[in-house]
């Protein structure tokens, strides 16, 4: 590879998915930033240096999050448009507009009770595990981690049970579409379903995140409520699935992790931390647009062109990280940083940790059926996601003595998807104060589409 700025490096094909870290190593030959292609003919600057990434994420005077200065240069049918286009939410706005949207989001997230969310994850996990625990084998991606958020959506977002798969299909379709037509159809379906959800919640509010957005004192319009849900629901699904899948892949292929009374010392938290440093579920995102021509650590970037942050490359950049043990420093960029850092870190990592703990507690000898090196990954410039995760274990029977996933799930008086982890609603004029998060690089938690 040469350092020719006219030759951007593709980061969207199967070769990149198979070994992204080899590509990041080559990109570092350009310096802290490198020219890349997000799709055929769509160029961007990818920040691969840790300190350069922090500079972009914190410098709101130089870098804007509003893509409208650039998105008009894309073809109207571009496959990237649904993912990077402007929307009326915290992800794609700056200044007071961003602060207003973020306040509504953080205040609503603050109503989620951690202990009730943990209980909801337990119930949901048990319901799924009971579907395969007596077989002795499972694909953890398609049968566990992809289904778990669907059960949680009902309690957290108030999404009807029958609508959850359709919402997920729309959100995933924008990232995994095989054609521009598929991407735009998925976007349209996603927006239409969210509009239906908002209309239903305006008519019959519930104890859920959607109702709190609608009732918030900042008085979001219909478009604005939908805009916050676009990113919150999308971030609550695929990145969370990827985090759980990637962490399980590490745990089940490495004897250092604790799975039985006689094996390993590392924990679920260690696996999640490892993933967030080395294979963040969202590897490259945080699109910014310079307000003027700028020299970023030796790379000249024209105004109004996309600058994306590679959390994965920045986290693993040699000789560019702050001192201290990586597992405890809390300085990975998987949650981004600065004013647009993800506000949902705590509930997201709670869900992932609880779901993995529950699985490995019931199926204590679960292990992969193929070596880690033979696992396959979904192509795409933004995510780091497994296609499947086949595993085997000693089957457990529904009629075994003592507790089991069946007995626990049957003892629940409320189905998992209908249990709400949200505090009772109060007057919209008395919303709780905004949750404050440190503007520094985030601590352990899953990578997200960050508002």
PDB file of C-alpha atoms in Angstrom, residues 148 196 404:
ATOM      1  CA  UNK A 148     -32.981 -11.195  23.424  1.00  0.00           C
ATOM      2  CA  UNK A 196     -47.130   4.027  14.278  1.00  0.00           C
ATOM      3  CA  UNK A 404     -34.069 -24.746  35.484  1.00  0.00           C
TER       4      UNK A 404
END
